[in-house]
Short mmCIF file of C-alpha atoms in Angstrom, two decimals:
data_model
loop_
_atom_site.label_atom_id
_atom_site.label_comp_id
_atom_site.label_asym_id
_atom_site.label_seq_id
_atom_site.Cartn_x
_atom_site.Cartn_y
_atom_site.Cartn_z
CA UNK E 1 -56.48 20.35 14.44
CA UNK E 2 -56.28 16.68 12.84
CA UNK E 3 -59.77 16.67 12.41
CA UNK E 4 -60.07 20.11 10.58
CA UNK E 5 -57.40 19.11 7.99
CA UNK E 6 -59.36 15.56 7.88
CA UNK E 7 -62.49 17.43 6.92
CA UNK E 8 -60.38 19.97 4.95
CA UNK E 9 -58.68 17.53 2.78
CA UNK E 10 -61.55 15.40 2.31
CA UNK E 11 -64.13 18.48 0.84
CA UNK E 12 -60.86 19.18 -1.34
CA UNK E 13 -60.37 15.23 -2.53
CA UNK E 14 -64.01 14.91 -3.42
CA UNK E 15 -63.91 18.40 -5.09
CA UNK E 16 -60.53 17.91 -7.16
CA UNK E 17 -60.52 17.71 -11.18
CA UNK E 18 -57.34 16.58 -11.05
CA UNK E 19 -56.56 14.04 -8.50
CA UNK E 20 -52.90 12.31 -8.36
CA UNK E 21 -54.40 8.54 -7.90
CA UNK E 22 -53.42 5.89 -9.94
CA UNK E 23 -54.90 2.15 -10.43
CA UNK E 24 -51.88 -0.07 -11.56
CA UNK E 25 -48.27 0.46 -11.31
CA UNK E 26 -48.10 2.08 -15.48
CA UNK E 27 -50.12 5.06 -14.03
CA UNK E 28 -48.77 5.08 -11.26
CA UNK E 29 -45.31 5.83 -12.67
CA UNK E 30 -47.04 8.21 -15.13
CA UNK E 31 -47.86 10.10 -12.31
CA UNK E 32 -44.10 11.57 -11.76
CA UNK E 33 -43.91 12.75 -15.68
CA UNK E 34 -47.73 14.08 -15.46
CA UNK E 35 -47.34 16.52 -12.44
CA UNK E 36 -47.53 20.32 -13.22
CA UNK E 37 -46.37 21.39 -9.95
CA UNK E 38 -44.24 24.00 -9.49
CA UNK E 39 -41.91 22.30 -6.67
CA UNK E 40 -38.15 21.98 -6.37
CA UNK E 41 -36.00 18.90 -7.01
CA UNK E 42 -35.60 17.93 -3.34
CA UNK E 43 -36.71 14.57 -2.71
CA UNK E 44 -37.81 14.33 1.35
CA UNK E 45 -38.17 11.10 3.39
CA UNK E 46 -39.44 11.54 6.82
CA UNK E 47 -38.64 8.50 8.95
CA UNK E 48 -39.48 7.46 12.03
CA UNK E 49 -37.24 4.65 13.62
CA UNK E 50 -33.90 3.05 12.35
CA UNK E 51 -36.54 0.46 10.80
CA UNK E 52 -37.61 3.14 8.47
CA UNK E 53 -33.83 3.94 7.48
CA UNK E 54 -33.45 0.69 6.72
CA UNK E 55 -36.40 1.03 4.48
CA UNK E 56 -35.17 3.70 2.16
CA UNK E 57 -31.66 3.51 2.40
CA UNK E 58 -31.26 1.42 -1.22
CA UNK E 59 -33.17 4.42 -2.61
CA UNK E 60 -30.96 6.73 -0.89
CA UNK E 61 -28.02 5.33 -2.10
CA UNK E 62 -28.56 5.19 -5.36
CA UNK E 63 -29.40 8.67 -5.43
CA UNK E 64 -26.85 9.81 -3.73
CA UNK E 65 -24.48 7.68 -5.80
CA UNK E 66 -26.25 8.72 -9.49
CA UNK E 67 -27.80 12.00 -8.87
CA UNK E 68 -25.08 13.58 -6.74
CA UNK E 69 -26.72 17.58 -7.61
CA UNK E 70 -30.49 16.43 -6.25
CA UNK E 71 -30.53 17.66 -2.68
CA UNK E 72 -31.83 14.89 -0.20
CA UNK E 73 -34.04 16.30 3.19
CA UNK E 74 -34.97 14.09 5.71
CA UNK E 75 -37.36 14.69 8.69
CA UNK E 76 -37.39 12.16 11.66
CA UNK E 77 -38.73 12.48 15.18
CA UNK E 78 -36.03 10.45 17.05
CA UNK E 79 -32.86 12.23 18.13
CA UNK E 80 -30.60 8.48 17.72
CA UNK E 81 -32.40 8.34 13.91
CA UNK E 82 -31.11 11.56 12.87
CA UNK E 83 -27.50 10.88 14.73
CA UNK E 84 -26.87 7.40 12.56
CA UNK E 85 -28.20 9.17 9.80
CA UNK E 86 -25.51 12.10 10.01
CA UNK E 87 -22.95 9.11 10.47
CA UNK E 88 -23.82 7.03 7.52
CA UNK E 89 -24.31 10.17 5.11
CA UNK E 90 -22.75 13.29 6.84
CA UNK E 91 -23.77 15.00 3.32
CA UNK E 92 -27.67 15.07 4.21
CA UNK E 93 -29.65 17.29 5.81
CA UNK E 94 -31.48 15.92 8.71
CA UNK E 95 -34.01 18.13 10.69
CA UNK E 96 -35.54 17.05 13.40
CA UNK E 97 -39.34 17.81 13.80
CA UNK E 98 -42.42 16.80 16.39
CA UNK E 99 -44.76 14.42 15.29
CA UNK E 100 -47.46 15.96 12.51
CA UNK E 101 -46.46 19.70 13.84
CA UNK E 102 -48.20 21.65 11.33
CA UNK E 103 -46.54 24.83 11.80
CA UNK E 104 -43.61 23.29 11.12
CA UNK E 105 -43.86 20.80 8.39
CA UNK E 106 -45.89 23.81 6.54
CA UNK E 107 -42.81 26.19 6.90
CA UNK E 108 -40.34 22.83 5.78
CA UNK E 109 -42.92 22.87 3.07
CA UNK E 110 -42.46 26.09 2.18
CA UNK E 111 -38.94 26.39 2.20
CA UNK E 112 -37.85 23.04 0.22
CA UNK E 113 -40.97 22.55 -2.21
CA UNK E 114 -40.06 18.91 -2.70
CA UNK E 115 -40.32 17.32 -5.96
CA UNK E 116 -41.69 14.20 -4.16
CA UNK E 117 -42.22 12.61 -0.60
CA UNK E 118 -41.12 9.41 0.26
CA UNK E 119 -43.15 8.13 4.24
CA UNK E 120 -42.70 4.19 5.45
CA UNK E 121 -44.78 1.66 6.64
CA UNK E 122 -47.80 3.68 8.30
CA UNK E 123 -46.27 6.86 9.20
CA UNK E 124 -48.22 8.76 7.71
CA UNK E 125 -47.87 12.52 8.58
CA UNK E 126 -51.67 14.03 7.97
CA UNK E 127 -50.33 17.85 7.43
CA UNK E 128 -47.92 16.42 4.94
CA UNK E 129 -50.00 14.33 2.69
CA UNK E 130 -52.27 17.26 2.81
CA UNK E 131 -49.83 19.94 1.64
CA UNK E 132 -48.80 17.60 -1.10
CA UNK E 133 -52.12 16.93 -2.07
CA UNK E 134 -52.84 20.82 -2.43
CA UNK E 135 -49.58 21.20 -4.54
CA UNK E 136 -49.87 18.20 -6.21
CA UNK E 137 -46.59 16.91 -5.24
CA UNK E 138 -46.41 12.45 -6.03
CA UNK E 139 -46.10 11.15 -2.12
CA UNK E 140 -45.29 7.47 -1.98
CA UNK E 141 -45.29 5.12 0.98
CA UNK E 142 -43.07 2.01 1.54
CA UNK E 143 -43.59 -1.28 3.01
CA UNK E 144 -47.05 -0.35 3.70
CA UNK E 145 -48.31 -2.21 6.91
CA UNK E 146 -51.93 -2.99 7.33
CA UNK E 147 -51.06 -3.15 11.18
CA UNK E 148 -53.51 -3.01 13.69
CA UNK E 149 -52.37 0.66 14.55
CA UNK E 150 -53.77 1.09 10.78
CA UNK E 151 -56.63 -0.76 10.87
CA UNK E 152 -58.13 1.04 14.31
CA UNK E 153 -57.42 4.37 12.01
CA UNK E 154 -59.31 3.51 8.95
CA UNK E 155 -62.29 1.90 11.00
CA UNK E 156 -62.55 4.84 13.64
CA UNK E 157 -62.28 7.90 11.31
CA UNK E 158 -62.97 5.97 7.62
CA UNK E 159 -63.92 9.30 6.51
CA UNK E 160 -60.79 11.03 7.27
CA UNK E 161 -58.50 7.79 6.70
CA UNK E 162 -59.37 6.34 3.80
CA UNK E 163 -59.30 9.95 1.66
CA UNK E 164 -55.88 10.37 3.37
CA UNK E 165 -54.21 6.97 2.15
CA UNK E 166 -56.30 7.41 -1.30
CA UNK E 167 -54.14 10.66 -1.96
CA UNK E 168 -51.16 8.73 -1.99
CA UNK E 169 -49.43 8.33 -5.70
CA UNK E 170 -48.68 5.23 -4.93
CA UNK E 171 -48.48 2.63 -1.73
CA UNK E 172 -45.65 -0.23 -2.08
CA UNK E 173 -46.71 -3.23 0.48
CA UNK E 174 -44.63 -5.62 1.55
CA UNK E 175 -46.93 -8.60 1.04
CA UNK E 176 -50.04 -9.58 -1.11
CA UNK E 177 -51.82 -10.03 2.37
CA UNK E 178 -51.27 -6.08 2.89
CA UNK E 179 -51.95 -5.36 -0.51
CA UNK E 180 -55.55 -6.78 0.01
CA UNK E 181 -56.24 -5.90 3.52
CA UNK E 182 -56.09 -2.01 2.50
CA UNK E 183 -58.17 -2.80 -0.29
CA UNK E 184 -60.67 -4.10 1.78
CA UNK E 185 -60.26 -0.81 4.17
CA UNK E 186 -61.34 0.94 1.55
CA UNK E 187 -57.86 2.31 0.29
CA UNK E 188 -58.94 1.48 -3.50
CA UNK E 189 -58.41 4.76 -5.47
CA UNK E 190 -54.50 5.13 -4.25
CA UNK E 191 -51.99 2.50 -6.65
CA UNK E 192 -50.97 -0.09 -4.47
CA UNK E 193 -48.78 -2.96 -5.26
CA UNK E 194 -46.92 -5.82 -2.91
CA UNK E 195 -43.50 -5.16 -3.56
CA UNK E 196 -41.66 -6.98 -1.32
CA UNK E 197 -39.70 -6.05 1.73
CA UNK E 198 -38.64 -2.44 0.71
CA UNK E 199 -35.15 -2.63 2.32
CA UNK E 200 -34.24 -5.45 0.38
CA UNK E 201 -33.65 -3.16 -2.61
CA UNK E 202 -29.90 -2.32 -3.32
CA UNK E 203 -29.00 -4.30 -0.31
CA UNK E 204 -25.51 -5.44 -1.65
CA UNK E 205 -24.73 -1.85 -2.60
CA UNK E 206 -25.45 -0.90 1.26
CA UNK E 207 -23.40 -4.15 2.36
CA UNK E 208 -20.40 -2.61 0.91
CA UNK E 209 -20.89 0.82 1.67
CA UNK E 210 -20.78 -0.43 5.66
CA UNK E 211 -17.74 -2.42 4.60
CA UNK E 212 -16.26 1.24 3.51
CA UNK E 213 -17.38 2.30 6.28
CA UNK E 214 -15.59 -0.21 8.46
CA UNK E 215 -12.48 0.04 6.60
CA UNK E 216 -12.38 -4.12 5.02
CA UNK E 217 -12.12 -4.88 1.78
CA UNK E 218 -15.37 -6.16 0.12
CA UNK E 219 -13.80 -9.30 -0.62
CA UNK E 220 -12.32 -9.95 2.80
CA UNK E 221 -13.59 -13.12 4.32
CA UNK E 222 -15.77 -13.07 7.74
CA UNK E 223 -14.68 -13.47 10.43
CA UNK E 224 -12.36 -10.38 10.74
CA UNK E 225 -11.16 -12.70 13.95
CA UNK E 226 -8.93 -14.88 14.72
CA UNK E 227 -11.56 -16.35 17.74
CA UNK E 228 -15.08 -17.33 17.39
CA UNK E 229 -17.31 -14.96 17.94
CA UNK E 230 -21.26 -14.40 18.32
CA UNK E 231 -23.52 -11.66 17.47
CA UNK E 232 -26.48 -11.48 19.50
CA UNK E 233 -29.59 -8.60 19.47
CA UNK E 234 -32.30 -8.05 21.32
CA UNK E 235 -34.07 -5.15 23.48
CA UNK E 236 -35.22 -7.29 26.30
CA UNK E 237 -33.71 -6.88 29.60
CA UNK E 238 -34.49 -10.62 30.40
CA UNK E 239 -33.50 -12.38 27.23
CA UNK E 240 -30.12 -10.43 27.30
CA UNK E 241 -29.81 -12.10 30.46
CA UNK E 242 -30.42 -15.45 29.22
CA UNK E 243 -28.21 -14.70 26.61
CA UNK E 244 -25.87 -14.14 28.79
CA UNK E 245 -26.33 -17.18 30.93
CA UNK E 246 -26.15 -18.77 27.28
CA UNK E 247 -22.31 -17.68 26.87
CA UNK E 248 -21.08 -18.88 30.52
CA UNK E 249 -22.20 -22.16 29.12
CA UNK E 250 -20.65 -22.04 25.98
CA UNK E 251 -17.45 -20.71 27.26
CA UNK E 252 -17.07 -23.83 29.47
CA UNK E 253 -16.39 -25.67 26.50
CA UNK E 254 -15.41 -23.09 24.16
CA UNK E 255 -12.54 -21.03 25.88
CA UNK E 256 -11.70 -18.25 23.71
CA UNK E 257 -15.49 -17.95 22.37
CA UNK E 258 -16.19 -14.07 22.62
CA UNK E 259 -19.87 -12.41 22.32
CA UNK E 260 -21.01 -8.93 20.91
CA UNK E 261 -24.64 -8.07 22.06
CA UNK E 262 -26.29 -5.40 20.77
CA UNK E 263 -29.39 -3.73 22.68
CA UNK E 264 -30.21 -0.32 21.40
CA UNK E 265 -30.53 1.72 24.21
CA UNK E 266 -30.17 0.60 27.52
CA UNK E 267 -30.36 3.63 29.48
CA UNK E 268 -33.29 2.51 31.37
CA UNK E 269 -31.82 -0.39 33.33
CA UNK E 270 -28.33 0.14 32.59
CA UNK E 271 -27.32 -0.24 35.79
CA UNK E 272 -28.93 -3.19 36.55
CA UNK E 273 -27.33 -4.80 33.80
CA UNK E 274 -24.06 -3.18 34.62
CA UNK E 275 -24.73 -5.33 38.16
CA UNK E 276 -25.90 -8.74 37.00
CA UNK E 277 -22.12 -8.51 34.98
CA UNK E 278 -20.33 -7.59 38.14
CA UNK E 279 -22.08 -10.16 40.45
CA UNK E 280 -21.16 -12.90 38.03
CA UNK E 281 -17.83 -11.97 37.42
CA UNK E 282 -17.99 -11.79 33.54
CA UNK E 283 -15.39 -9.94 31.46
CA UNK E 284 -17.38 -6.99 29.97
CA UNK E 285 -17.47 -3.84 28.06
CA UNK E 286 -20.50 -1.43 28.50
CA UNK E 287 -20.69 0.85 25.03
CA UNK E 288 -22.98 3.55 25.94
CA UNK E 289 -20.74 6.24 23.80
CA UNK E 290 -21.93 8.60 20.86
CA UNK E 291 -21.58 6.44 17.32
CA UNK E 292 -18.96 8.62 16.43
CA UNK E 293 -16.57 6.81 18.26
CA UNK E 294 -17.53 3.39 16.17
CA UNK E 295 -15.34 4.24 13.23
CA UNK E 296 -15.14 7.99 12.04
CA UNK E 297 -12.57 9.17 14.31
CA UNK E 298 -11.15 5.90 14.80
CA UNK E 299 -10.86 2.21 13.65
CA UNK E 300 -13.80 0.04 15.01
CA UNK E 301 -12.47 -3.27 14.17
CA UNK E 302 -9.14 -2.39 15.17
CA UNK E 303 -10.32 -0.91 18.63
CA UNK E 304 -12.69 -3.99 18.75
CA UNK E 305 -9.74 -6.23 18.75
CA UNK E 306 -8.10 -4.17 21.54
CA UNK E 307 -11.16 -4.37 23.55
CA UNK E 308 -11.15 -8.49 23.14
CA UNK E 309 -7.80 -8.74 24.48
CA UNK E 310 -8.67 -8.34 28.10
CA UNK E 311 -12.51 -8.40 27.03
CA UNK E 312 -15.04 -11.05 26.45
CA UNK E 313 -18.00 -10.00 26.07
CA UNK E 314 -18.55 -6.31 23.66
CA UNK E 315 -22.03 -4.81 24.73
CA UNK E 316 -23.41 -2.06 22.32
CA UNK E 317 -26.35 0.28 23.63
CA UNK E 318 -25.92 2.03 20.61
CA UNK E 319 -28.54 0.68 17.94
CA UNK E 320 -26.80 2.28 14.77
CA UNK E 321 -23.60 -0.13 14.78
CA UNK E 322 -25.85 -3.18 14.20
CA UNK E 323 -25.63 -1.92 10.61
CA UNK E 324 -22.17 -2.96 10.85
CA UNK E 325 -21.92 -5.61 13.42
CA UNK E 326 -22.95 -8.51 10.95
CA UNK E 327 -20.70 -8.00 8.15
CA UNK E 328 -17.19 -9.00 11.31
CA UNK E 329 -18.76 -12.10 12.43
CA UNK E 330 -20.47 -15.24 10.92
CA UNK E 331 -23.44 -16.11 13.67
CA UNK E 332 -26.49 -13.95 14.59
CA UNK E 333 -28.79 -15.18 17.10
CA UNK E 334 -32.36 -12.53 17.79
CA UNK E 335 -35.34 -13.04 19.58
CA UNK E 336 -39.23 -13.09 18.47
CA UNK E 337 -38.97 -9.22 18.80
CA UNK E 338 -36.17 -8.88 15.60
CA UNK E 339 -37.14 -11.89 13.63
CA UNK E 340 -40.52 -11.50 11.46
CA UNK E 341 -39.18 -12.31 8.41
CA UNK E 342 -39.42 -9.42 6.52
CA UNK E 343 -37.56 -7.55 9.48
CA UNK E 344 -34.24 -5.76 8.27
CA UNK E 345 -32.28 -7.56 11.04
CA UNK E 346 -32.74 -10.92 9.48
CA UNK E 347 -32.02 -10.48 5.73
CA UNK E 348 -28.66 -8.14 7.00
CA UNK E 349 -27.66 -11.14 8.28
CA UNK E 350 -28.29 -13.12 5.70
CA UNK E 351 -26.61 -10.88 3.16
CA UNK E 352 -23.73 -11.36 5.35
CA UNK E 353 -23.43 -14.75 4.79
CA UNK E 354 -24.48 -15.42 9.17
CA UNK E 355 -25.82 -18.47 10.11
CA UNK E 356 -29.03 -17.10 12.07
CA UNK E 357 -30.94 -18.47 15.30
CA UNK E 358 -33.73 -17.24 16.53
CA UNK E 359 -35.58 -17.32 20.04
CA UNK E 360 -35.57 -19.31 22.58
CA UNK E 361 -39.32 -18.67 21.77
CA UNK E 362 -41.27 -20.21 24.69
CA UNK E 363 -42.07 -17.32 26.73
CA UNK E 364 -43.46 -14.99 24.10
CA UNK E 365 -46.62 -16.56 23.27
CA UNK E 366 -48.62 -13.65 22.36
CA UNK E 367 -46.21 -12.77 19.13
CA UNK E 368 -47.18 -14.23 16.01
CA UNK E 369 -45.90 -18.15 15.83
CA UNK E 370 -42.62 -18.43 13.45
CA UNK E 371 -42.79 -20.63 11.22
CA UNK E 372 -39.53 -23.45 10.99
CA UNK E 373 -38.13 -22.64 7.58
CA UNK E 374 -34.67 -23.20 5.77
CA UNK E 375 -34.32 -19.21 6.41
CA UNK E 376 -32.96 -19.67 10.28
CA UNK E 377 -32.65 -21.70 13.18
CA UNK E 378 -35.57 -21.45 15.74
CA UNK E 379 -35.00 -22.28 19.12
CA UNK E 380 -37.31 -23.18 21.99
CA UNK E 381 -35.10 -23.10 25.12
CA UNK E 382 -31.54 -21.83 26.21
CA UNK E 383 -30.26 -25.02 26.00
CA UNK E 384 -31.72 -25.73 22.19
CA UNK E 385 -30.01 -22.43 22.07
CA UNK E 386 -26.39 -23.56 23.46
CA UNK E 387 -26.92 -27.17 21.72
CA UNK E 388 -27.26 -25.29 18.08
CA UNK E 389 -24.72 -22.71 19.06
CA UNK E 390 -22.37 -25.20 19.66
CA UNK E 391 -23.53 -27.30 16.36
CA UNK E 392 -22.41 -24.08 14.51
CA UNK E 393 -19.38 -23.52 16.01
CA UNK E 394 -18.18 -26.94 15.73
CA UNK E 395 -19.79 -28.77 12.74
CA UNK E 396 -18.14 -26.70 9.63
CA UNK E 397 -20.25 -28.19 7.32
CA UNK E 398 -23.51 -27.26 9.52
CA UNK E 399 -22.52 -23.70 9.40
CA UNK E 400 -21.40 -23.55 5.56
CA UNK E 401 -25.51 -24.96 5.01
CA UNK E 402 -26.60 -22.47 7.55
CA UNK E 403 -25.10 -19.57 6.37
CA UNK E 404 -25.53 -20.82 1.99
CA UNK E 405 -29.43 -20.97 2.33
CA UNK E 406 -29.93 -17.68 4.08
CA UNK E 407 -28.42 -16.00 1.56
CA UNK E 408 -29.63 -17.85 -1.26
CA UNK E 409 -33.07 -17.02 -0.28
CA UNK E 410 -32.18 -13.13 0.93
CA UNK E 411 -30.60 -12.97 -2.91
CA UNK E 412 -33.77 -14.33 -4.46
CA UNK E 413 -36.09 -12.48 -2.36
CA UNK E 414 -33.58 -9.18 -3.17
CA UNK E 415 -33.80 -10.12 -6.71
CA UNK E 416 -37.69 -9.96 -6.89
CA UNK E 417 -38.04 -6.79 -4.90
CA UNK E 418 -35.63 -5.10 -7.62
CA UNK E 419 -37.83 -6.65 -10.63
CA UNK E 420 -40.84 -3.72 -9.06
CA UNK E 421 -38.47 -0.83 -7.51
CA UNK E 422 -35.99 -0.74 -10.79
CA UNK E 423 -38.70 0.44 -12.67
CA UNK E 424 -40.11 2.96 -10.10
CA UNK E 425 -36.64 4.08 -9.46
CA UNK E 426 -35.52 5.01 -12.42
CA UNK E 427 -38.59 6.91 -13.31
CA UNK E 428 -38.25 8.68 -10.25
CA UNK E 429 -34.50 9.27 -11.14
CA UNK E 430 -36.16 10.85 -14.32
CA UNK E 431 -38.34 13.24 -12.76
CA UNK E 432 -35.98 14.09 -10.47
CA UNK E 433 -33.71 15.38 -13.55
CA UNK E 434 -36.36 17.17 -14.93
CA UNK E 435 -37.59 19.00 -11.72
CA UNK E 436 -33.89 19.80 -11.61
CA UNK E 437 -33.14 21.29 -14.89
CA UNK E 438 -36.38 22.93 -14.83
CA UNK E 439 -35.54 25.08 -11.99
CA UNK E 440 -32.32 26.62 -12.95
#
């Protein structure tokens, strides 16, 4: 089927008077105010991953915060997306759909007959670009990644690829280095631009909408505790160990220390886990329980605080909550996995004024090298872990530098993305008006 709609939409793309590309970002905006289509004023996002939530969520909020009437739809493949998604913004519609099911995205399609189509990174769903393409709909896609999962596409099937991405209105990249490498894949007639990390945008908006959501006062300071306490993330059944090995240490000289981990979903090897805290005697709470529990029919920080009392240790196998989880305590420590720079995890934390460590890194040779920056701590072993742990707990003035150049850089980096998605936005925000008052 992929390959019929590759051949379809690539007869139609070299056949078309009146293609949607654009070559720089002033026709690419002209695009939205150009269209003749016909469509609705829905706006659609189909995500993948919380990643991709992450991605679009500035853009979400702002029109859910300034455009109130346009009706946001948003298609996602992952049952735990579409349940954090109903528990940020109960107002949206979330459907959840199989991957590139043509049947029905075309009935979706039908139905909404979106104004515009918002995909991330290289998600790209082939039935949807088509039908957009065909009703000349503007489809956009965010923090574009040249990743190798891209690159095997556009060299296998060039043909079918590289008319795909050249339908787009307009591709938003996270770096220059992306920027070029489609180029060089052939992805020339499409507007693409390096825009910077996509869910940097309206990032201290979303900070205090999770704030709302957790029932403190913007201006309250972190911690929310009256006790140290560490964040820690990862999805890796043996770091979360070490991790844990990490604590026992710290403990020893830090009595009252307490540690939230977050792992996503641990269903998997759950149990083991549950046993390697048993066996060494460690004062834990498994949270394996729907997100609803975290704070909409109840108070998370206040239950939180009930859990410390005869708790150390808080262990979330929920991913949603990590959304939250940074803005109650002041230290974040990820592994390799979490921490490429432009990942969501890290610049969270920064907003949220954590000190940041990442690693220890010895073991995961095959990832990409990080690079020792002012941005975070990198560590190379668990005890470089516990020795810089214990540096932040305990040296005020190393923590108060930690935690001031993170989020001097995060707020720099934030400021830049919003110099090239300010623009876009609000020309978007436009259309959106106009699609809307043209169909009633």
């Amino acid at each position: 089927m992929k390959k019929i709609l590759g051949i379809f939409l690539l007869s139609i793309s070299l056949n078309s008077n009146a293609p949607l590309q654009c070559s720089d970002i002033h026709t690419t905006y002209a695009c939205l105010s150009q269209t003749d289509s016909q469509e609705g004023s829905t706006l659609w996002f189909h995500l993948e991953s919380i990643d991709d939530l992450s991605t679009v969520m500035g853009f979400v909020m702002r029109i859910v915060t300034e455009l109130p009437e346009v009706e946001i739809f948003i298609t996602t493949t992952l049952i735990q997306t579409k349940e954090i998604i109903n528990y940020l913004f109960p107002k949206l519609h979330v459907h959840l759909i199989a991957q590139d099911n043509l049947q029905t995205i075309a009935s979706l399609y039908d139905h909404l007959q979106p104004a515009a189509i918002i995909l991330v990174k290289h998600n790209i769903i082939l039935s949807l670009a088509l039908l957009s393409f065909l009703h000349k709909t503007p489809i956009f896609l965010l923090n574009a990644s040249a990743s190798q999962t891209t690159e095997r596409l556009l060299c296998m099937s060039p043909y079918l690829y590289q008319e795909l991405f050249n339908t787009l209105t307009g591709i938003f990249c996270s770096h220059e280095e992306d920027q070029q490498a489609f180029e060089k894949l052939g992805v020339t007639q499409a507007h693409t631009t390096a825009s910077g990390p996509a869910h940097l945008y309206n990032i201290f908006a979303r900070k205090n909408y999770f704030l709302k959501k957790l029932r403190i006062e913007p201006k309250t300071p972190t911690p929310v505790f009256d006790y140290p306490v560490i964040l820690m993330h990862t999805y890796n059944k043996n770091r979360l160990k070490l991790y844990l090995n990490a604590y026992e240490e710290l403990q020893k000289k830090i009595p009252h220390l307490k540690l939230i981990i977050s792992t996503g979903s641990v269903t998997s090897w759950e149990n083991e886990l549950t046993t390697f805290i048993k066996n060494k005697n460690l004062n834990a709470l498994l949270w394996n329980k729907n997100i609803e529990q975290y704070g909409k029919k109840s108070h998370f920080v206040t239950n939180l605080k009930n859990i410390f009392q005869t708790n150390n240790i808080f262990i979330s196998c929920f991913g949603g909550p990590l959304f939250f989880l940074n803005n109650i305590v002041p230290i974040f420590v990820c592994d390799e996995s979490a921490a490429v720079e432009e990942n969501f995890l890290i610049f969270q934390a920064a907003i949220a004024k954590n000190a940041i460590v990442i690693g220890p890194c010895e073991k995961l040779a095959h990832l990409k090298p990080l690079k020792k920056n002012h941005f975070f701590n990198i560590v190379d072993s668990k005890n470089e872990l516990c020795t810089t742990l214990l540096n932040l707990l305990l040296d005020k003035e190393f923590f108060i530098n930690n935690r001031k150049t993170s989020y001097d850089l995060a707020k720099k980096m934030a400021t830049d993305v919003a110099i090239v998605f300010n623009p876009f936005f609000e020309l978007l925000k436009q259309y959106l008006i106009e699609k809307r008052r043209l169909v009633q």
